């Protein structure tokens, strides 16, 4: 399976070339752009029925994933995420896991294990309906963000990041969620919660924030009729 | 093996003598088109696309119908436009820009992405309606209905078939890519920019069976069969909405 | 201070490198990340004034970021996709569309009570700022789309939704786009600004109100 990331970094689209029949890629639902006629698609629920229902209640990403399988060499597939932004490809080497914001997952080879029931993810995103995914194993992992993806190599000094901008980070980092600048700052400053990272590893930050887009669009939404 | 041709839409300023002088800047992400007008030239553009113009350039609103259309053709265009407005399609009005002295008009689409230039020499090109930006010349523009199933698709209910001699500019949400089809190819409805050649298409649900249609999240796809070229865009308004909806307050 | 803008043109983010004890003032909500030794203070000009601004529909809060005990960095971004540019302050100053303001050096004076612009923009809560500085300074603006610098040499007509900033010495009048209100409504164009004189105008290649309308009507309806 070969892949190429095009339209980087602004509206990155992934072009997958299948080199043999039987190759598979697991893709977030609604991410398929186009595919050759012979490529098969199968829909399944992620992580079992109970975990899936839990995620649906949290209002996170859809509970379905699609598996695309090639039926002959030379077929191809195009994938794109919903938000306007970049896609990063990580080749996991089986040694260090990667934590991803659930909204960032785009696609992965079946050899990458996605743990959505990981307990450490609770309370990270303060009720935005997002949680952390733990990805481990070997193989390609594609993740996407709203905006560009900025990598910060965190060292002994640590780093502070607005939580709604976090895309993912490597397993070697520990984190602590706090408010910035005291109570008055929280109310007037527009900064919500921030996360202080310490340890050694890499942090991926999105250069745009879905909450800001949602606030911008709020006045343009139609009002529900018949609601008091 | 399907041959893949990836077209880089022309963004360099046009050499003189070949088509209407213009320049596409800020591509590939936020492309904007500048057309330089000489007296006697009319630029027709989608309503709402104007960014700026020299003061001497005049702007007139017209309905989106061919200049040579008969009364009934115009009436048909009017009703199609009304239906589109009801489904939530974009406005069917166009602006005509003209100037008695040299001047420029700057145009841009609503969504981010590229603008591609194409000089038509009599061949036909079909565009999804949101992809049309502007044209110069005697192009025939026919609105085609995609079939009842396409109404379910939200986007892509109507297509614009263009033919004739002239300059055409179309836009994509995100980047635009050409796929050469020889056999069969499936494209998600919201990612379709246009197509040309000897292709037929049917609109269907993406996956197999009921589970596939509802659960796959893929929505409707266009299945193309034959030989020709399909243009796709790297983003999809429906997917943007789908991604953002769970993150909205309340 | 150094301002580096990366991820242009669509997802531009400004990386401001501050020397020890140096400060930058930024629009509230613009901070993406920062080094741990950067302190943030909210500048409301007094609590009452801040509240008044908030209810007046002109929420314009700024935070001051200061590097303490050593050099530090602050990452700043706009809320919509687009480019950013760091402009050098000139003796004339600039008029800036309020939602385009990202950051400025502390010596830049921002006047939010600029008259004559009430019907300038179609969107709500968008107004015009005047930025002036007595000495050298920087102004960082963010746009929806790409940023194009146009030279007005005589006259230019620009759709107001596409305005980012312009040299304060230009003359301008706001008017309808087409001839008559109906034509203006049908043509899809909103208000335009007729500029006269010599100066620079920065425009954004996308219109936020148009984007808002297009995407907003596809979102589920809101309560109330």
Short mmCIF file of N, CA, C and O in Angstrom, two decimals, chain B residues 70-138:
data_model
loop_
_atom_site.label_atom_id
_atom_site.label_comp_id
_atom_site.label_asym_id
_atom_site.label_seq_id
_atom_site.Cartn_x
_atom_site.Cartn_y
_atom_site.Cartn_z
N UNK B 70 -34.76 31.41 -25.52
CA UNK B 70 -36.10 31.88 -25.85
C UNK B 70 -36.83 32.20 -24.55
O UNK B 70 -36.36 31.91 -23.47
N UNK B 71 -38.04 32.75 -24.69
CA UNK B 71 -38.84 33.11 -23.51
C UNK B 71 -39.09 31.89 -22.65
O UNK B 71 -38.97 31.94 -21.43
N UNK B 72 -39.45 30.77 -23.29
CA UNK B 72 -39.76 29.57 -22.50
C UNK B 72 -38.53 28.99 -21.82
O UNK B 72 -38.61 28.47 -20.73
N UNK B 73 -37.42 29.11 -22.51
CA UNK B 73 -36.18 28.63 -21.89
C UNK B 73 -35.87 29.46 -20.66
O UNK B 73 -35.44 28.95 -19.63
N UNK B 74 -36.16 30.77 -20.78
CA UNK B 74 -35.89 31.66 -19.64
C UNK B 74 -36.83 31.32 -18.49
O UNK B 74 -36.44 31.33 -17.33
N UNK B 75 -38.09 31.01 -18.84
CA UNK B 75 -39.07 30.66 -17.82
C UNK B 75 -38.65 29.38 -17.11
O UNK B 75 -38.73 29.24 -15.90
N UNK B 76 -38.19 28.41 -17.90
CA UNK B 76 -37.73 27.14 -17.34
C UNK B 76 -36.57 27.40 -16.39
O UNK B 76 -36.50 26.85 -15.29
N UNK B 77 -35.67 28.27 -16.82
CA UNK B 77 -34.51 28.59 -15.98
C UNK B 77 -34.97 29.21 -14.67
O UNK B 77 -34.45 28.92 -13.60
N UNK B 78 -36.03 30.05 -14.78
CA UNK B 78 -36.55 30.72 -13.59
C UNK B 78 -37.09 29.70 -12.59
O UNK B 78 -36.83 29.77 -11.40
N UNK B 79 -37.86 28.72 -13.10
CA UNK B 79 -38.43 27.72 -12.19
C UNK B 79 -37.38 26.81 -11.58
O UNK B 79 -37.45 26.45 -10.42
N UNK B 80 -36.41 26.45 -12.41
CA UNK B 80 -35.33 25.62 -11.88
C UNK B 80 -34.62 26.37 -10.77
O UNK B 80 -34.29 25.83 -9.72
N UNK B 81 -34.44 27.67 -11.00
CA UNK B 81 -33.75 28.48 -10.00
C UNK B 81 -34.55 28.54 -8.70
O UNK B 81 -33.99 28.47 -7.61
N UNK B 82 -35.88 28.63 -8.83
CA UNK B 82 -36.72 28.67 -7.64
C UNK B 82 -36.59 27.36 -6.86
O UNK B 82 -36.47 27.36 -5.64
N UNK B 83 -36.62 26.25 -7.57
CA UNK B 83 -36.50 24.95 -6.91
C UNK B 83 -35.17 24.88 -6.17
O UNK B 83 -35.08 24.44 -5.04
N UNK B 84 -34.13 25.33 -6.87
CA UNK B 84 -32.80 25.30 -6.25
C UNK B 84 -32.77 26.13 -4.98
O UNK B 84 -32.18 25.77 -3.98
N UNK B 85 -33.44 27.28 -5.05
CA UNK B 85 -33.45 28.15 -3.88
C UNK B 85 -34.17 27.46 -2.73
O UNK B 85 -33.77 27.55 -1.58
N UNK B 86 -35.25 26.70 -3.05
CA UNK B 86 -36.00 26.01 -2.01
C UNK B 86 -35.16 24.91 -1.36
O UNK B 86 -35.22 24.68 -0.17
N UNK B 87 -34.39 24.20 -2.18
CA UNK B 87 -33.55 23.14 -1.62
C UNK B 87 -32.36 23.75 -0.88
O UNK B 87 -31.66 23.09 -0.16
N UNK B 88 -32.17 25.03 -1.09
CA UNK B 88 -31.05 25.65 -0.40
C UNK B 88 -29.83 25.79 -1.28
O UNK B 88 -28.72 25.93 -0.81
N UNK B 89 -30.06 25.78 -2.56
CA UNK B 89 -28.93 25.97 -3.47
C UNK B 89 -28.56 27.44 -3.52
O UNK B 89 -29.24 28.28 -2.94
N UNK B 90 -27.51 27.75 -4.19
CA UNK B 90 -27.11 29.16 -4.18
C UNK B 90 -27.95 29.96 -5.16
O UNK B 90 -28.68 29.43 -5.97
N UNK B 91 -27.83 31.27 -5.08
CA UNK B 91 -28.64 32.16 -5.91
C UNK B 91 -28.42 31.89 -7.39
O UNK B 91 -27.35 31.45 -7.80
N UNK B 92 -29.44 32.16 -8.19
CA UNK B 92 -29.30 31.86 -9.60
C UNK B 92 -28.98 33.12 -10.41
O UNK B 92 -29.02 33.11 -11.61
N UNK B 93 -28.68 34.19 -9.72
CA UNK B 93 -28.39 35.41 -10.45
C UNK B 93 -26.90 35.50 -10.77
O UNK B 93 -26.06 34.97 -10.07
N UNK B 94 -26.63 36.20 -11.86
CA UNK B 94 -25.23 36.44 -12.21
C UNK B 94 -25.05 37.94 -12.38
O UNK B 94 -26.00 38.70 -12.54
N UNK B 95 -23.82 38.38 -12.33
CA UNK B 95 -23.48 39.78 -12.57
C UNK B 95 -22.74 39.89 -13.89
O UNK B 95 -21.90 39.04 -14.20
N UNK B 96 -23.07 40.92 -14.66
CA UNK B 96 -22.34 41.20 -15.90
C UNK B 96 -21.46 42.41 -15.65
O UNK B 96 -21.95 43.46 -15.25
N UNK B 97 -20.17 42.25 -15.88
CA UNK B 97 -19.24 43.37 -15.69
C UNK B 97 -18.75 43.84 -17.05
O UNK B 97 -18.33 43.04 -17.88
N UNK B 98 -18.81 45.15 -17.25
CA UNK B 98 -18.33 45.73 -18.51
C UNK B 98 -17.63 47.04 -18.20
O UNK B 98 -17.90 47.67 -17.18
N UNK B 99 -16.80 47.48 -19.15
CA UNK B 99 -16.13 48.74 -18.92
C UNK B 99 -15.89 49.45 -20.24
O UNK B 99 -15.51 48.82 -21.22
N UNK B 100 -16.11 50.76 -20.26
CA UNK B 100 -15.86 51.51 -21.49
C UNK B 100 -14.41 51.94 -21.58
O UNK B 100 -13.94 52.40 -22.61
N UNK B 101 -13.68 51.80 -20.46
CA UNK B 101 -12.24 52.04 -20.48
C UNK B 101 -11.59 50.81 -19.87
O UNK B 101 -12.24 50.08 -19.15
N UNK B 102 -10.29 50.59 -20.07
CA UNK B 102 -9.66 49.42 -19.44
C UNK B 102 -9.82 49.47 -17.92
O UNK B 102 -9.75 50.54 -17.31
N UNK B 103 -10.10 48.35 -17.33
CA UNK B 103 -10.29 48.28 -15.89
C UNK B 103 -10.22 46.83 -15.45
O UNK B 103 -10.11 45.93 -16.28
N UNK B 104 -10.28 46.60 -14.15
CA UNK B 104 -10.20 45.23 -13.64
C UNK B 104 -11.31 44.93 -12.67
O UNK B 104 -11.87 45.82 -12.04
N UNK B 105 -11.64 43.65 -12.59
CA UNK B 105 -12.58 43.18 -11.58
C UNK B 105 -11.94 41.97 -10.89
O UNK B 105 -11.31 41.15 -11.53
N UNK B 106 -12.05 41.95 -9.54
CA UNK B 106 -11.50 40.84 -8.76
C UNK B 106 -12.66 39.99 -8.28
O UNK B 106 -13.63 40.50 -7.73
N UNK B 107 -12.56 38.67 -8.47
CA UNK B 107 -13.64 37.75 -8.10
C UNK B 107 -13.12 36.63 -7.21
O UNK B 107 -12.00 36.16 -7.40
N UNK B 108 -13.97 36.18 -6.27
CA UNK B 108 -13.58 35.04 -5.43
C UNK B 108 -14.82 34.25 -5.04
O UNK B 108 -15.89 34.81 -4.86
N UNK B 109 -14.70 32.93 -4.89
CA UNK B 109 -15.83 32.11 -4.46
C UNK B 109 -16.01 32.21 -2.94
O UNK B 109 -15.24 32.86 -2.27
N UNK B 110 -17.06 31.54 -2.43
CA UNK B 110 -17.34 31.58 -0.99
C UNK B 110 -16.39 30.72 -0.18
O UNK B 110 -15.91 31.12 0.88
N UNK B 111 -16.12 29.51 -0.66
CA UNK B 111 -15.32 28.59 0.14
C UNK B 111 -13.84 28.68 -0.26
O UNK B 111 -13.50 29.14 -1.35
N UNK B 112 -13.01 28.20 0.64
CA UNK B 112 -11.57 28.24 0.38
C UNK B 112 -11.20 27.26 -0.72
O UNK B 112 -11.89 26.28 -0.93
N UNK B 113 -10.11 27.51 -1.39
CA UNK B 113 -9.65 26.54 -2.39
C UNK B 113 -9.10 27.18 -3.64
O UNK B 113 -8.69 28.34 -3.64
N UNK B 114 -9.09 26.40 -4.70
CA UNK B 114 -8.46 26.81 -5.95
C UNK B 114 -9.45 27.37 -6.96
O UNK B 114 -10.65 27.13 -6.87
N UNK B 115 -8.90 28.11 -7.92
CA UNK B 115 -9.66 28.52 -9.10
C UNK B 115 -8.91 27.95 -10.30
O UNK B 115 -7.69 28.09 -10.39
N UNK B 116 -9.62 27.29 -11.17
CA UNK B 116 -8.99 26.71 -12.36
C UNK B 116 -9.50 27.43 -13.59
O UNK B 116 -10.66 27.86 -13.64
N UNK B 117 -8.63 27.56 -14.60
CA UNK B 117 -9.00 28.23 -15.84
C UNK B 117 -9.07 27.21 -16.95
O UNK B 117 -8.24 26.31 -17.05
N UNK B 118 -10.06 27.34 -17.80
CA UNK B 118 -10.21 26.41 -18.90
C UNK B 118 -10.71 27.17 -20.11
O UNK B 118 -11.68 27.91 -20.04
N UNK B 119 -10.05 26.98 -21.24
CA UNK B 119 -10.53 27.60 -22.47
C UNK B 119 -11.29 26.52 -23.22
O UNK B 119 -10.71 25.48 -23.56
N UNK B 120 -12.57 26.72 -23.43
CA UNK B 120 -13.37 25.71 -24.12
C UNK B 120 -13.36 25.97 -25.62
O UNK B 120 -13.55 27.09 -26.07
N UNK B 121 -13.11 24.91 -26.39
CA UNK B 121 -13.11 25.02 -27.86
C UNK B 121 -14.22 24.17 -28.43
O UNK B 121 -13.98 23.36 -29.30
N UNK B 122 -15.44 24.33 -27.91
CA UNK B 122 -16.53 23.57 -28.48
C UNK B 122 -16.87 22.30 -27.73
O UNK B 122 -17.95 21.74 -27.91
N UNK B 123 -15.98 21.82 -26.85
CA UNK B 123 -16.32 20.59 -26.11
C UNK B 123 -17.26 20.93 -24.95
O UNK B 123 -17.46 22.08 -24.62
N UNK B 124 -17.82 19.88 -24.35
CA UNK B 124 -18.75 20.08 -23.24
C UNK B 124 -18.05 19.73 -21.93
O UNK B 124 -17.29 18.77 -21.85
N UNK B 125 -18.35 20.49 -20.90
CA UNK B 125 -17.82 20.23 -19.57
C UNK B 125 -18.98 20.39 -18.59
O UNK B 125 -19.71 21.37 -18.66
N UNK B 126 -19.17 19.41 -17.72
CA UNK B 126 -20.26 19.49 -16.75
C UNK B 126 -19.67 19.84 -15.39
O UNK B 126 -18.71 19.21 -14.95
N UNK B 127 -20.25 20.86 -14.75
CA UNK B 127 -19.77 21.28 -13.43
C UNK B 127 -20.88 21.14 -12.39
O UNK B 127 -22.04 21.32 -12.71
N UNK B 128 -20.51 20.83 -11.17
CA UNK B 128 -21.50 20.88 -10.10
C UNK B 128 -21.76 22.37 -9.89
O UNK B 128 -20.85 23.19 -10.07
N UNK B 129 -22.99 22.74 -9.56
CA UNK B 129 -23.35 24.16 -9.62
C UNK B 129 -22.50 25.06 -8.75
O UNK B 129 -22.21 26.19 -9.12
N UNK B 130 -22.06 24.58 -7.61
CA UNK B 130 -21.24 25.43 -6.74
C UNK B 130 -19.87 25.72 -7.32
O UNK B 130 -19.16 26.60 -6.86
N UNK B 131 -19.49 24.98 -8.36
CA UNK B 131 -18.14 25.13 -8.90
C UNK B 131 -18.03 26.26 -9.92
O UNK B 131 -16.94 26.73 -10.21
N UNK B 132 -19.14 26.72 -10.45
CA UNK B 132 -19.08 27.76 -11.48
C UNK B 132 -18.70 29.10 -10.85
O UNK B 132 -19.27 29.51 -9.84
N UNK B 133 -17.73 29.79 -11.45
CA UNK B 133 -17.35 31.11 -10.95
C UNK B 133 -17.64 32.20 -11.98
O UNK B 133 -18.37 33.13 -11.71
N UNK B 134 -17.04 32.08 -13.17
CA UNK B 134 -17.21 33.15 -14.15
C UNK B 134 -16.88 32.65 -15.55
O UNK B 134 -16.25 31.61 -15.71
N UNK B 135 -17.32 33.42 -16.56
CA UNK B 135 -16.93 33.08 -17.93
C UNK B 135 -16.96 34.32 -18.81
O UNK B 135 -17.59 35.33 -18.48
N UNK B 136 -16.24 34.21 -19.94
CA UNK B 136 -16.27 35.25 -20.96
C UNK B 136 -16.51 34.53 -22.27
O UNK B 136 -15.89 33.50 -22.54
N UNK B 137 -17.42 35.04 -23.08
CA UNK B 137 -17.64 34.41 -24.38
C UNK B 137 -19.02 33.81 -24.48
O UNK B 137 -19.81 33.80 -23.53
N UNK B 138 -19.31 33.26 -25.65
CA UNK B 138 -20.65 32.72 -25.92
C UNK B 138 -20.74 31.28 -25.48
O UNK B 138 -20.82 30.36 -26.28
#
